[in-house]
Short mmCIF file of C-alpha atoms in Angstrom, two decimals:
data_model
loop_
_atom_site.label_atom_id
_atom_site.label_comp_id
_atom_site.label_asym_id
_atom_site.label_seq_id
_atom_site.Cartn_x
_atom_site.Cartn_y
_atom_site.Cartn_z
CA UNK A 103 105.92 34.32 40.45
CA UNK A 104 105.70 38.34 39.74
CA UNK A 105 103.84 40.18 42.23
CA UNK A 106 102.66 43.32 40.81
CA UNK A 107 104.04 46.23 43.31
CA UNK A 108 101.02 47.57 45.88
CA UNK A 109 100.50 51.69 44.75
CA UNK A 110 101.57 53.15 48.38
CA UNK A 111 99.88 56.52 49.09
CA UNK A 112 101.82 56.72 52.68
CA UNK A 113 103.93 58.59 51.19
CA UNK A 114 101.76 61.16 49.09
CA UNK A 115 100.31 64.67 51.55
CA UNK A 116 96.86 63.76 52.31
CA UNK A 117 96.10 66.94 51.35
CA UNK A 118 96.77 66.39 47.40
CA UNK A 119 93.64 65.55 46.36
CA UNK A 120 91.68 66.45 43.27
CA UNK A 121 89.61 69.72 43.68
CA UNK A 122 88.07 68.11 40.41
CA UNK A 123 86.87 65.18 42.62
CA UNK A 124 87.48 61.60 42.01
CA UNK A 125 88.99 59.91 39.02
CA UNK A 126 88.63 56.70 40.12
CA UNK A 127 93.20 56.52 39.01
CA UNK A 128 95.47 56.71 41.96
CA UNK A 129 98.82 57.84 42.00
CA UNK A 130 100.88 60.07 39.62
CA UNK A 131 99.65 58.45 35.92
CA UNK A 132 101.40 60.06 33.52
CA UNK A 133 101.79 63.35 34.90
CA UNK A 134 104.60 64.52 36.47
CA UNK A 135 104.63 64.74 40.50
CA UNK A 136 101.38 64.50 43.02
CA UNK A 137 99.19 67.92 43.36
CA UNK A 138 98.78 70.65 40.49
CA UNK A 139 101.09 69.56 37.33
CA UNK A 140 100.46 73.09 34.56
CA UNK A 141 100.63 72.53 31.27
CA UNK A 142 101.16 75.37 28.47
CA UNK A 143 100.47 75.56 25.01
CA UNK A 144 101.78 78.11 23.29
CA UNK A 145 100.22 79.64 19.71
CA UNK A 146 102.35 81.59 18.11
CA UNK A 147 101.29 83.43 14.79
CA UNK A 148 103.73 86.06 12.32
CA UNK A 149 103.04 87.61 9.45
CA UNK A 150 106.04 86.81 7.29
CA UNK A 151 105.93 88.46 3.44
CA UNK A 152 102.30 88.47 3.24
CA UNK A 153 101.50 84.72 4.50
CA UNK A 154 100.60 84.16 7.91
CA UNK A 155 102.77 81.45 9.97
CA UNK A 156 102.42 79.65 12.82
CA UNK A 157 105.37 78.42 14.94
CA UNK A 158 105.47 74.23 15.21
CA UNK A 159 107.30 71.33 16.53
CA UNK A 160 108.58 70.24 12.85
CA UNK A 161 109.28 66.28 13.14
CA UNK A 162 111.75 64.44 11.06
CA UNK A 163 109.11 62.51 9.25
CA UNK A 164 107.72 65.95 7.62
CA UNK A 165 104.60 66.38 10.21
CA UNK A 166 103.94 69.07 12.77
CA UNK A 167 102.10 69.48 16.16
CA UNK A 168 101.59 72.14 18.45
CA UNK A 169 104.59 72.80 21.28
CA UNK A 170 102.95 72.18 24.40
CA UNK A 171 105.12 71.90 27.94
CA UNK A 172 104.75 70.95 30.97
CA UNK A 173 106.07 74.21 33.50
CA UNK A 174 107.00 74.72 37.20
CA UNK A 175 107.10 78.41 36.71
CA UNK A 176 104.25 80.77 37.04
CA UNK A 177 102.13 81.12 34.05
CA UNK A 178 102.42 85.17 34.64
CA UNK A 179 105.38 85.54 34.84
CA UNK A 180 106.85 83.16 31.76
CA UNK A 181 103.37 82.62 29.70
CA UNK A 182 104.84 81.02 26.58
CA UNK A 183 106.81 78.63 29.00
CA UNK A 184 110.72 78.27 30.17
CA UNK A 185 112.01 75.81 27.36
CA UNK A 186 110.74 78.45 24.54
CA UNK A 187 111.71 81.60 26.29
CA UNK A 188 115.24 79.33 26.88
CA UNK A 189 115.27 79.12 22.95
CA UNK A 190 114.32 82.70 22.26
CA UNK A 191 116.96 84.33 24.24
CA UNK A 192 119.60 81.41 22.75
CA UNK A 193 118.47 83.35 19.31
CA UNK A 194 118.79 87.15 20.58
CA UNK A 195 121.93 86.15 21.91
CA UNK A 196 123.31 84.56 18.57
CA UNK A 197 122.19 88.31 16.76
CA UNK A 198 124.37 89.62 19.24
CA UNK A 199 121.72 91.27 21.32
CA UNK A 200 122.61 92.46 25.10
CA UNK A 201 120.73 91.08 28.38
CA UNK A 202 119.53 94.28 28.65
CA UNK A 203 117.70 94.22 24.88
CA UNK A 204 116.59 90.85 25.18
CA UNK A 205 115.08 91.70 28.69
CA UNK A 206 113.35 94.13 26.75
CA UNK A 207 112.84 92.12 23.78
CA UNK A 208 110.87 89.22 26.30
CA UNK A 209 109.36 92.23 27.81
CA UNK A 210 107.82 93.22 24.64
CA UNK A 211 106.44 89.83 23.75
CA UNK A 212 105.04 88.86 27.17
CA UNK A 213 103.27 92.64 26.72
CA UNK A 214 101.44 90.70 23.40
CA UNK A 215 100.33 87.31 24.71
CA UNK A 216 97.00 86.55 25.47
CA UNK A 217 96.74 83.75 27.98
CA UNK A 218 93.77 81.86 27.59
CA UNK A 219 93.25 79.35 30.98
CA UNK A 220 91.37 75.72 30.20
CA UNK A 221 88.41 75.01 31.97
CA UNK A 222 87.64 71.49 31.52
CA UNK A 223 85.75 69.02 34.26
CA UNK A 224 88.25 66.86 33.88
CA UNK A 225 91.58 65.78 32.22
CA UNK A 226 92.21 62.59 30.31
CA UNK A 227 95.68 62.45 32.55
CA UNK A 228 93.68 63.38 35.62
CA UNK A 229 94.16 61.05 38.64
CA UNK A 230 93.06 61.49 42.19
CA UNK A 231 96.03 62.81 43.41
CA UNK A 232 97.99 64.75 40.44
CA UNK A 233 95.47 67.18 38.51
CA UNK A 234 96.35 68.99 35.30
CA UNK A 235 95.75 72.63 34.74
CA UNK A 236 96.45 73.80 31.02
CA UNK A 237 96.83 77.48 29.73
CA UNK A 238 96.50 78.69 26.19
CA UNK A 239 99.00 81.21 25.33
CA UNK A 240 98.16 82.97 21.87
CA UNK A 241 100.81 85.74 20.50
CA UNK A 242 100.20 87.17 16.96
CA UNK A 243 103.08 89.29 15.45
CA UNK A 244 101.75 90.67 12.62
CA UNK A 245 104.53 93.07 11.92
CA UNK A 246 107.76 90.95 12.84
CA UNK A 247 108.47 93.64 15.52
CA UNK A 248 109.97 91.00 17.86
CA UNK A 249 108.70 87.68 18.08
CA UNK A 250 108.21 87.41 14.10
CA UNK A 251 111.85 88.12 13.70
CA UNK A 252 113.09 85.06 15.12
CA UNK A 253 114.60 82.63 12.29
CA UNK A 254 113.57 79.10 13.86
CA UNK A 255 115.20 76.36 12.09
CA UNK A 256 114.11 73.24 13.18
CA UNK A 257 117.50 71.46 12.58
CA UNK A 258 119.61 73.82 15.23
CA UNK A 259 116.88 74.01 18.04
CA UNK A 260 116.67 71.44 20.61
CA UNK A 261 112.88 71.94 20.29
CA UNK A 262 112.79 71.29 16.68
CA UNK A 263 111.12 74.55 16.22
CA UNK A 264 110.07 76.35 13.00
CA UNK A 265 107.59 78.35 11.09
CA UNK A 266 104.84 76.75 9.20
CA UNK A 267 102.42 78.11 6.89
CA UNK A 268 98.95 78.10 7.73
CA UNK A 269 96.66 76.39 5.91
CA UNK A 270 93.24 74.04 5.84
CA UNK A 271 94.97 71.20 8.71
CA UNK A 272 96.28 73.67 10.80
CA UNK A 273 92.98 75.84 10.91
CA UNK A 274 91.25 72.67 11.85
CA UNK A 275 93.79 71.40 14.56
CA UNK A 276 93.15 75.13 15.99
CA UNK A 277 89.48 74.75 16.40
CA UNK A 278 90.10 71.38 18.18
CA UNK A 279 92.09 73.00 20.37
CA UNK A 280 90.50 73.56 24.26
CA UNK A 281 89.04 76.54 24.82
CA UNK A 282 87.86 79.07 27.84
CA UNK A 283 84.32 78.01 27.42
CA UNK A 284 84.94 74.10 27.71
CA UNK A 285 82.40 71.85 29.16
CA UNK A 286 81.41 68.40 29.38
CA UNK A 287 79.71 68.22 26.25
CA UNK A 288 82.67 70.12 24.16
CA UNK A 289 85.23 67.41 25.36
CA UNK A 290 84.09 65.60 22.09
CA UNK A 291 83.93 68.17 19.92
CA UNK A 292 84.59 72.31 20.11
CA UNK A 293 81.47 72.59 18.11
CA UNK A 294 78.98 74.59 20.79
CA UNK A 295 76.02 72.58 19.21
CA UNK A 296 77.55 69.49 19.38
CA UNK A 297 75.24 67.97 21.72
CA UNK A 298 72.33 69.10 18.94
CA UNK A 299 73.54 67.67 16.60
CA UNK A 300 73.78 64.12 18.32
CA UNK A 301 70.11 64.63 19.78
CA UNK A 302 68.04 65.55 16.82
CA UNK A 303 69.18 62.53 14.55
CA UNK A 304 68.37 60.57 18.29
CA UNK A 305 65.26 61.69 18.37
CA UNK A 306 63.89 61.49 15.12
CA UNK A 307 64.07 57.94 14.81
CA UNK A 308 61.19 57.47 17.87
CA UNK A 309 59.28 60.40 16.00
CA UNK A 310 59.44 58.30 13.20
CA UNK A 311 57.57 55.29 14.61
CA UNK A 312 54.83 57.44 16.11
CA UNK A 313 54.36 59.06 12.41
CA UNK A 314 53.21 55.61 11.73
CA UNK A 315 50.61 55.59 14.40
CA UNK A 316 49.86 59.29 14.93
CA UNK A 317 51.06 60.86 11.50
CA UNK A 318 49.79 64.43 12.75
CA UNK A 319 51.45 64.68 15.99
CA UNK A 320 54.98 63.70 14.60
CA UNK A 321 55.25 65.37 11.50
CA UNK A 322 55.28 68.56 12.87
CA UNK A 323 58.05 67.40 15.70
CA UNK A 324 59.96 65.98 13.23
CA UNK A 325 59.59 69.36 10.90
CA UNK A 326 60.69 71.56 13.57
CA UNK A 327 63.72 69.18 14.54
CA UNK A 328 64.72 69.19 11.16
CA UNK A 329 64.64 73.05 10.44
CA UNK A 330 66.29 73.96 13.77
CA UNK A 331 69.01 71.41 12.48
CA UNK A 332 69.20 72.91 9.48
CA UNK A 333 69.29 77.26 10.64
CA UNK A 334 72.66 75.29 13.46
CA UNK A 335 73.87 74.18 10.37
CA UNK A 336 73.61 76.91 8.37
CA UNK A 337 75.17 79.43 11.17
CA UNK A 338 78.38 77.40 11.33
CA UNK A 339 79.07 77.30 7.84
CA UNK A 340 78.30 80.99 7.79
CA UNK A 341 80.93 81.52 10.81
CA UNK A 342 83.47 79.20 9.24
CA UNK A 343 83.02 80.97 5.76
CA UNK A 344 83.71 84.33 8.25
CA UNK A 345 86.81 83.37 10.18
CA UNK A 346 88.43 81.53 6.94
CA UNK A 347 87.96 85.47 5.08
CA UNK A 348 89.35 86.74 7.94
CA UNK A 349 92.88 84.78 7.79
CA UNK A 350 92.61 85.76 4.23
CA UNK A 351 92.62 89.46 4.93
CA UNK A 352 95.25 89.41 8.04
#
């Protein structure tokens, strides 16, 4: 008869536990050891003869996805993460660069990233003893001065690396990325309305029984509901409209 082995947490520092609280998961899950387990994803964005690119994890089957790793190191001090700075410097070094200019080179990058931490409640990978904490690292080269000038071919990288031209899935798969502002209600969506949109539909449906009863108490409600859904509305296709013109112009 198989008896299922007994999670042990002898063995695990009391101390490891959550600062996000409980999880109601013991043990590791499926992150890597007990305690803080950092995650990064790095965005990485060129301008490469006139089209904007953004560097991918380019599978065999023709799709893509965002490189995302999980790091020991310091988010400071390597912000795009140790397995892509590994491949960078593989690249300088095949140009023939020194350590010296691709100290500087790496120098001149890190001097470009903006490192944007998550702040979420909680992680899907969350357990009560191993926590995730994920950073956002967003570089855009819009001159090829450095990072833009590394060729990426996805068939001679261990990462499968490679540039990818930007268009209408990969500007959607960046707004679903996590962002600074996170909450509970985001987790869902990245929409900052998201929780009016679920509500007003909600509550329309008990404004419309009462319109049966008292016609001129929920008209009005169910008016103003209506409009307020409609300016939300109206303000994110306005925003979209801007950030897809400004792509264009970059």
């Amino acid at each position: 008869l198989y008896k299922p082995v007994d999670f042990d947490l002898s063995s695990v520092d009391e101390t490891l536990q959550n600062p996000r609280g409980r999880t109601g998961m013991r043990g590791l899950g499926g992150l890597l050891h007990y305690g803080e387990n950092r995650k990064v994803i790095p965005v990485v964005l060129r301008k490469h003869e006139g089209k904007i690119e953004m560097l991918t994890i380019m599978k065999s089957s023709g799709s893509w996805q965002f490189p995302q790793f999980f790091e020991d190191e310091d988010f400071k001090r390597k912000p795009l993460g140790k397995q892509l700075e590994d491949e960078i410097k593989k690249y300088f070094q095949s140009v023939g660069f020194s350590e010296e200019e691709i100290k500087q080179k790496l120098a001149t990058i890190y001097a470009d990233v903006e490192a944007v931490p998550v702040k979420l409640p909680t992680d899907p990978l969350d357990t009560d003893q191993a926590w995730l904490k994920t950073h956002i690292a967003v570089i855009f080269d819009k001159q090829e001065k450095h990072f833009g000038t590394v060729a990426f071919d996805p068939s001679a990288n261990e990462l499968s690396l490679g540039w990818k031209k930007i268009d209408k899935e990969m500007l959607k798969a960046l707004k679903k990325l996590p962002t600074k502002s996170s909450d509970v209600s985001d987790l869902g969506s990245q929409n900052r309305y998201f929780m009016v949109y679920r509500t007003v539909p909600v509550m329309c449906v008990p404004a419309g029984v009462l319109l049966f009863y008292h016609w001129y108490v929920a008209l009005p409600i169910i008016l103003i509901m209506l409009i307020v859904y409609g300016i939300l509305r109206l303000h994110d296709y306005i925003q979209e409209r801007k950030e897809k013109r400004n792509f264009e112009f970059l």
